[in-house]
Amino acid sequence: GAVVSQHPSRVICKSGTSVKIECRSLDFQATTMFWYRQFPKKSLMLMATSNEGSKATYEQGVEKDKFLINHASLTLSTLTVTSAHPEDSSFYICSARDLTANYGYTFGSGTRLTVV
Amino acid sequence: SQKIEQNSEALNIQEGKTATLTCNYTNYSPAYLQWYRQDPGRGPVFLLLIRENEKEKRKERLKVTFDTTLKQSLFHITASQPADSATYLCALDEGTNAGKSTFGDGTTLTVKP
């Protein structure tokens, strides 16, 4: 089945630094990938839709300059949290869908970001 | 406004019983509905997808129903096992070109031996 690999799984960074999270579709091509943020005991909040070869589409209230998304190939999307602050600490998850298969979205294993 | 509600935040049942989780929605016209399982600290894992013109889907011990009149989906796990303990999320997709799914807050199921 479809596999999405997300790295790193955990990262601790200092305030003011930037962190890059990678999301790869391993056995299928994904023209579209999705980035979510999840707070404890809460559901997934869609941050943005990553489009291969074009600009990402951000959800209302999500800062484009804060969360930079790049989707340079059909198998890789990256999310960069710029000038991170403690309030950016969260669980970030990406997903993609194999359009050749008749099932839902495949999620990465998530990245736990802690900003100290 | 649009809303997805999963019946309860937590559900505790005895091993061997059937767990039934509910997903209700308002102000959506979903083309299909999905159920996912999420374990702590992990990304969701896809379980089942049911389309608007389907009443029921089964996969091993799992069964999903979809009633577009009631605007409700029921997710059943029969012969539940402690290993089924996890958070279960429902997600709606309206089938637009955006391809986005909207998720409920989830129900945490605990199956006691």
mmCIF file of C-alpha atoms in Angstrom:
data_model
loop_
_atom_site.group_PDB
_atom_site.id
_atom_site.type_symbol
_atom_site.label_atom_id
_atom_site.label_comp_id
_atom_site.label_asym_id
_atom_site.label_seq_id
_atom_site.Cartn_x
_atom_site.Cartn_y
_atom_site.Cartn_z
ATOM 1 C CA GLY A 1 0.000 0.000 0.000
ATOM 2 C CA ALA A 2 0.864 3.677 -0.126
ATOM 3 C CA VAL A 3 3.545 4.823 2.282
ATOM 4 C CA VAL A 4 4.352 8.353 3.392
ATOM 5 C CA SER A 5 7.600 8.935 5.223
ATOM 6 C CA GLN A 6 7.989 11.953 7.477
ATOM 7 C CA HIS A 7 11.213 13.171 9.073
ATOM 8 C CA PRO A 8 12.271 13.984 11.662
ATOM 9 C CA SER A 9 9.953 12.314 14.135
ATOM 10 C CA ARG A 10 11.072 14.577 16.957
ATOM 11 C CA VAL A 11 12.951 17.831 17.015
ATOM 12 C CA ILE A 12 13.874 20.280 19.732
ATOM 13 C CA CYS A 13 15.044 23.704 18.685
ATOM 14 C CA LYS A 14 15.812 27.032 20.244
ATOM 15 C CA SER A 15 13.531 30.035 19.882
ATOM 16 C CA GLY A 16 14.322 32.033 16.803
ATOM 17 C CA THR A 17 15.715 29.177 14.765
ATOM 18 C CA SER A 18 14.073 27.463 11.797
ATOM 19 C CA VAL A 19 13.115 23.830 11.471
ATOM 20 C CA LYS A 20 12.472 21.882 8.280
ATOM 21 C CA ILE A 21 10.170 18.862 8.180
ATOM 22 C CA GLU A 22 10.178 16.529 5.186
ATOM 23 C CA CYS A 23 7.305 14.485 3.826
ATOM 24 C CA ARG A 24 7.939 11.885 1.122
ATOM 25 C CA SER A 25 5.585 9.600 -0.740
ATOM 26 C CA LEU A 26 7.615 6.425 -1.127
ATOM 27 C CA ASP A 27 5.742 4.348 -3.658
ATOM 28 C CA PHE A 28 3.421 6.753 -5.385
ATOM 29 C CA GLN A 29 3.437 10.217 -6.827
ATOM 30 C CA ALA A 30 1.611 12.977 -5.018
ATOM 31 C CA THR A 31 0.863 16.213 -6.812
ATOM 32 C CA THR A 32 -0.869 17.360 -3.649
ATOM 33 C CA MET A 33 0.132 16.891 -0.046
ATOM 34 C CA PHE A 34 -1.475 18.257 3.086
ATOM 35 C CA TRP A 35 0.081 19.624 6.244
ATOM 36 C CA TYR A 36 -1.743 19.413 9.557
ATOM 37 C CA ARG A 37 -1.112 20.542 13.064
ATOM 38 C CA GLN A 38 -2.533 18.674 16.027
ATOM 39 C CA PHE A 39 -2.895 19.811 19.610
ATOM 40 C CA PRO A 40 -3.218 17.323 22.479
ATOM 41 C CA LYS A 41 -6.565 15.525 22.477
ATOM 42 C CA LYS A 42 -7.690 17.591 19.528
ATOM 43 C CA SER A 43 -8.234 16.754 15.929
ATOM 44 C CA LEU A 44 -6.089 17.544 12.963
ATOM 45 C CA MET A 45 -6.126 21.148 11.894
ATOM 46 C CA LEU A 46 -5.341 21.608 8.224
ATOM 47 C CA MET A 47 -2.656 24.232 7.782
ATOM 48 C CA ALA A 48 -2.041 24.183 4.071
ATOM 49 C CA THR A 49 -2.280 22.255 0.850
ATOM 50 C CA SER A 50 1.048 21.723 -0.849
ATOM 51 C CA ASN A 51 0.922 21.708 -4.658
ATOM 52 C CA GLU A 52 3.749 20.307 -6.748
ATOM 53 C CA GLY A 53 5.341 22.987 -8.858
ATOM 54 C CA SER A 54 3.191 25.836 -7.576
ATOM 55 C CA LYS A 55 2.454 27.821 -4.457
ATOM 56 C CA ALA A 56 0.868 26.230 -1.464
ATOM 57 C CA THR A 57 -2.671 27.096 -0.465
ATOM 58 C CA TYR A 58 -2.885 28.164 3.151
ATOM 59 C CA GLU A 59 -5.912 27.917 5.407
ATOM 60 C CA GLN A 60 -7.304 31.022 6.990
ATOM 61 C CA GLY A 61 -5.272 32.184 9.937
ATOM 62 C CA VAL A 62 -2.095 30.325 8.977
ATOM 63 C CA GLU A 63 0.879 32.619 8.406
ATOM 64 C CA LYS A 64 2.502 31.957 5.051
ATOM 65 C CA ASP A 65 5.783 33.544 6.034
ATOM 66 C CA LYS A 66 5.892 31.556 9.233
ATOM 67 C CA PHE A 67 5.202 28.156 7.722
ATOM 68 C CA LEU A 68 7.025 27.891 4.426
ATOM 69 C CA ILE A 69 5.983 25.040 2.182
ATOM 70 C CA ASN A 70 7.903 23.764 -0.801
ATOM 71 C CA HIS A 71 6.743 20.949 -3.076
ATOM 72 C CA ALA A 72 9.544 20.667 -5.572
ATOM 73 C CA SER A 73 8.929 17.133 -6.788
ATOM 74 C CA LEU A 74 6.110 14.636 -7.080
ATOM 75 C CA THR A 75 7.336 12.783 -4.020
ATOM 76 C CA LEU A 76 8.589 15.444 -1.646
ATOM 77 C CA SER A 77 7.027 18.315 0.262
ATOM 78 C CA THR A 78 8.745 20.263 3.016
ATOM 79 C CA LEU A 79 7.402 22.450 5.779
ATOM 80 C CA THR A 80 9.774 24.960 7.333
ATOM 81 C CA VAL A 81 8.797 26.590 10.592
ATOM 82 C CA THR A 82 10.692 29.873 10.517
ATOM 83 C CA SER A 83 11.785 31.833 13.560
ATOM 84 C CA ALA A 84 10.167 29.283 15.795
ATOM 85 C CA HIS A 85 8.657 30.266 19.128
ATOM 86 C CA PRO A 86 7.426 28.115 22.015
ATOM 87 C CA GLU A 87 3.827 28.521 20.836
ATOM 88 C CA ASP A 88 4.805 26.730 17.626
ATOM 89 C CA SER A 89 5.472 23.603 19.648
ATOM 90 C CA SER A 90 3.045 21.011 18.376
ATOM 91 C CA PHE A 91 2.612 17.769 16.456
ATOM 92 C CA TYR A 92 2.866 18.300 12.707
ATOM 93 C CA ILE A 93 1.609 15.656 10.298
ATOM 94 C CA CYS A 94 1.602 15.447 6.520
ATOM 95 C CA SER A 95 -0.615 13.363 4.288
ATOM 96 C CA ALA A 96 -1.044 12.470 0.649
ATOM 97 C CA ARG A 97 -3.394 10.387 -1.379
ATOM 98 C CA ASP A 98 -2.561 7.718 -3.919
ATOM 99 C CA LEU A 99 -5.093 8.553 -6.612
ATOM 100 C CA THR A 100 -4.579 5.185 -8.279
ATOM 101 C CA ALA A 101 -5.886 3.391 -5.207
ATOM 102 C CA ASN A 102 -9.389 3.390 -3.842
ATOM 103 C CA TYR A 103 -8.685 4.388 -0.289
ATOM 104 C CA GLY A 104 -8.208 7.402 1.855
ATOM 105 C CA TYR A 105 -5.245 9.489 2.712
ATOM 106 C CA THR A 106 -1.940 8.127 3.872
ATOM 107 C CA PHE A 107 -0.368 9.995 6.731
ATOM 108 C CA GLY A 108 3.202 10.389 7.789
ATOM 109 C CA SER A 109 4.144 9.351 11.299
ATOM 110 C CA GLY A 110 4.221 12.949 12.463
ATOM 111 C CA THR A 111 6.851 15.303 13.846
ATOM 112 C CA ARG A 112 6.837 16.413 17.456
ATOM 113 C CA LEU A 113 8.315 19.907 17.516
ATOM 114 C CA THR A 114 9.399 21.414 20.806
ATOM 115 C CA VAL A 115 10.679 24.981 20.826
ATOM 116 C CA VAL A 116 12.605 25.940 23.939
ATOM 117 C CA SER B 1 -21.633 26.667 10.347
ATOM 118 C CA GLN B 2 -20.084 23.356 9.436
ATOM 119 C CA LYS B 3 -19.564 20.895 12.227
ATOM 120 C CA ILE B 4 -18.396 17.313 12.695
ATOM 121 C CA GLU B 5 -19.185 15.698 16.025
ATOM 122 C CA GLN B 6 -17.984 12.347 17.250
ATOM 123 C CA ASN B 7 -20.286 10.995 19.901
ATOM 124 C CA SER B 8 -18.033 11.043 22.856
ATOM 125 C CA GLU B 9 -14.501 11.852 23.738
ATOM 126 C CA ALA B 10 -13.985 8.448 25.344
ATOM 127 C CA LEU B 11 -15.599 5.041 25.154
ATOM 128 C CA ASN B 12 -14.766 2.125 27.451
ATOM 129 C CA ILE B 13 -15.918 -1.384 26.685
ATOM 130 C CA GLN B 14 -15.169 -4.952 27.705
ATOM 131 C CA GLU B 15 -13.142 -7.243 25.489
ATOM 132 C CA GLY B 16 -15.303 -9.257 23.148
ATOM 133 C CA LYS B 17 -18.085 -6.682 22.966
ATOM 134 C CA THR B 18 -18.930 -4.558 19.953
ATOM 135 C CA ALA B 19 -17.761 -0.966 20.022
ATOM 136 C CA THR B 20 -19.951 1.551 18.216
ATOM 137 C CA LEU B 21 -18.643 5.006 17.457
ATOM 138 C CA THR B 22 -20.732 7.792 15.987
ATOM 139 C CA CYS B 23 -19.898 10.609 13.609
ATOM 140 C CA ASN B 24 -22.508 13.292 12.984
ATOM 141 C CA TYR B 25 -22.134 16.223 10.667
ATOM 142 C CA THR B 26 -24.016 19.406 9.845
ATOM 143 C CA ASN B 27 -23.858 21.703 6.840
ATOM 144 C CA TYR B 28 -21.736 19.325 4.799
ATOM 145 C CA SER B 29 -22.478 17.435 1.627
ATOM 146 C CA PRO B 30 -19.791 14.768 1.781
ATOM 147 C CA ALA B 31 -18.933 12.780 -1.292
ATOM 148 C CA TYR B 32 -17.349 10.250 0.992
ATOM 149 C CA LEU B 33 -16.511 9.649 4.584
ATOM 150 C CA GLN B 34 -13.443 8.002 6.047
ATOM 151 C CA TRP B 35 -12.480 6.445 9.339
ATOM 152 C CA TYR B 36 -8.954 6.487 10.707
ATOM 153 C CA ARG B 37 -7.212 5.053 13.715
ATOM 154 C CA GLN B 38 -4.633 7.109 15.561
ATOM 155 C CA ASP B 39 -2.305 5.851 18.267
ATOM 156 C CA PRO B 40 -0.588 8.294 20.653
ATOM 157 C CA GLY B 41 2.268 10.169 19.036
ATOM 158 C CA ARG B 42 1.581 8.677 15.615
ATOM 159 C CA GLY B 43 -0.119 9.802 12.435
ATOM 160 C CA PRO B 44 -3.614 8.513 11.614
ATOM 161 C CA VAL B 45 -3.928 5.226 9.750
ATOM 162 C CA PHE B 46 -6.655 4.816 7.157
ATOM 163 C CA LEU B 47 -9.249 2.127 7.928
ATOM 164 C CA LEU B 48 -12.305 2.463 5.709
ATOM 165 C CA LEU B 49 -13.838 4.777 3.128
ATOM 166 C CA ILE B 50 -17.533 4.852 2.320
ATOM 167 C CA ARG B 51 -19.086 6.846 -0.493
ATOM 168 C CA GLU B 52 -22.317 8.817 -0.362
ATOM 169 C CA ASN B 53 -24.161 6.216 -2.417
ATOM 170 C CA GLU B 54 -23.057 3.327 -0.216
ATOM 171 C CA LYS B 55 -24.967 2.258 2.873
ATOM 172 C CA GLU B 56 -22.441 -0.069 4.447
ATOM 173 C CA LYS B 57 -18.832 -1.186 4.145
ATOM 174 C CA ARG B 58 -17.079 -4.027 5.918
ATOM 175 C CA LYS B 59 -13.484 -4.996 6.462
ATOM 176 C CA GLU B 60 -12.732 -7.920 8.730
ATOM 177 C CA ARG B 61 -14.108 -6.956 12.179
ATOM 178 C CA LEU B 62 -14.907 -3.413 11.094
ATOM 179 C CA LYS B 63 -18.187 -2.136 9.719
ATOM 180 C CA VAL B 64 -19.119 1.371 8.672
ATOM 181 C CA THR B 65 -22.571 2.677 7.825
ATOM 182 C CA PHE B 66 -23.386 5.968 6.177
ATOM 183 C CA ASP B 67 -26.808 7.598 6.365
ATOM 184 C CA THR B 68 -26.879 10.830 4.391
ATOM 185 C CA THR B 69 -30.452 11.528 5.533
ATOM 186 C CA LEU B 70 -29.514 11.377 9.199
ATOM 187 C CA LYS B 71 -26.127 12.911 8.365
ATOM 188 C CA GLN B 72 -24.466 10.218 10.380
ATOM 189 C CA SER B 73 -21.910 7.467 10.125
ATOM 190 C CA LEU B 74 -21.560 4.599 12.568
ATOM 191 C CA PHE B 75 -18.306 2.719 13.004
ATOM 192 C CA HIS B 76 -18.476 -0.734 14.580
ATOM 193 C CA ILE B 77 -15.689 -2.964 15.846
ATOM 194 C CA THR B 78 -16.966 -6.443 16.600
ATOM 195 C CA ALA B 79 -15.285 -8.884 18.987
ATOM 196 C CA SER B 80 -13.188 -6.017 20.300
ATOM 197 C CA GLN B 81 -9.708 -6.645 21.633
ATOM 198 C CA PRO B 82 -7.416 -4.598 23.892
ATOM 199 C CA ALA B 83 -5.269 -3.973 20.803
ATOM 200 C CA ASP B 84 -8.191 -2.022 19.334
ATOM 201 C CA SER B 85 -7.676 0.640 21.995
ATOM 202 C CA ALA B 86 -6.869 3.884 20.163
ATOM 203 C CA THR B 87 -8.430 7.129 19.028
ATOM 204 C CA TYR B 88 -10.716 6.846 16.029
ATOM 205 C CA LEU B 89 -11.268 9.791 13.730
ATOM 206 C CA CYS B 90 -13.919 10.333 11.114
ATOM 207 C CA ALA B 91 -13.215 12.595 8.181
ATOM 208 C CA LEU B 92 -15.436 14.095 5.523
ATOM 209 C CA ASP B 93 -14.462 14.944 1.981
ATOM 210 C CA GLU B 94 -16.857 16.923 -0.172
ATOM 211 C CA GLY B 95 -15.152 15.694 -3.306
ATOM 212 C CA THR B 96 -14.146 19.115 -4.546
ATOM 213 C CA ASN B 97 -11.004 19.694 -6.516
ATOM 214 C CA ALA B 98 -9.305 20.838 -3.360
ATOM 215 C CA GLY B 99 -9.303 17.243 -2.175
ATOM 216 C CA LYS B 100 -9.283 18.265 1.466
ATOM 217 C CA SER B 101 -10.744 16.218 4.288
ATOM 218 C CA THR B 102 -12.127 17.703 7.470
ATOM 219 C CA PHE B 103 -11.642 15.691 10.634
ATOM 220 C CA GLY B 104 -13.703 15.224 13.756
ATOM 221 C CA ASP B 105 -12.054 15.464 17.169
ATOM 222 C CA GLY B 106 -11.996 11.711 17.581
ATOM 223 C CA THR B 107 -13.251 9.173 20.095
ATOM 224 C CA THR B 108 -10.749 7.396 22.309
ATOM 225 C CA LEU B 109 -11.694 3.769 22.672
ATOM 226 C CA THR B 110 -10.400 1.664 25.529
ATOM 227 C CA VAL B 111 -11.047 -2.057 25.426
ATOM 228 C CA LYS B 112 -10.563 -3.682 28.814
ATOM 229 C CA PRO B 113 -9.523 -7.318 29.113
#
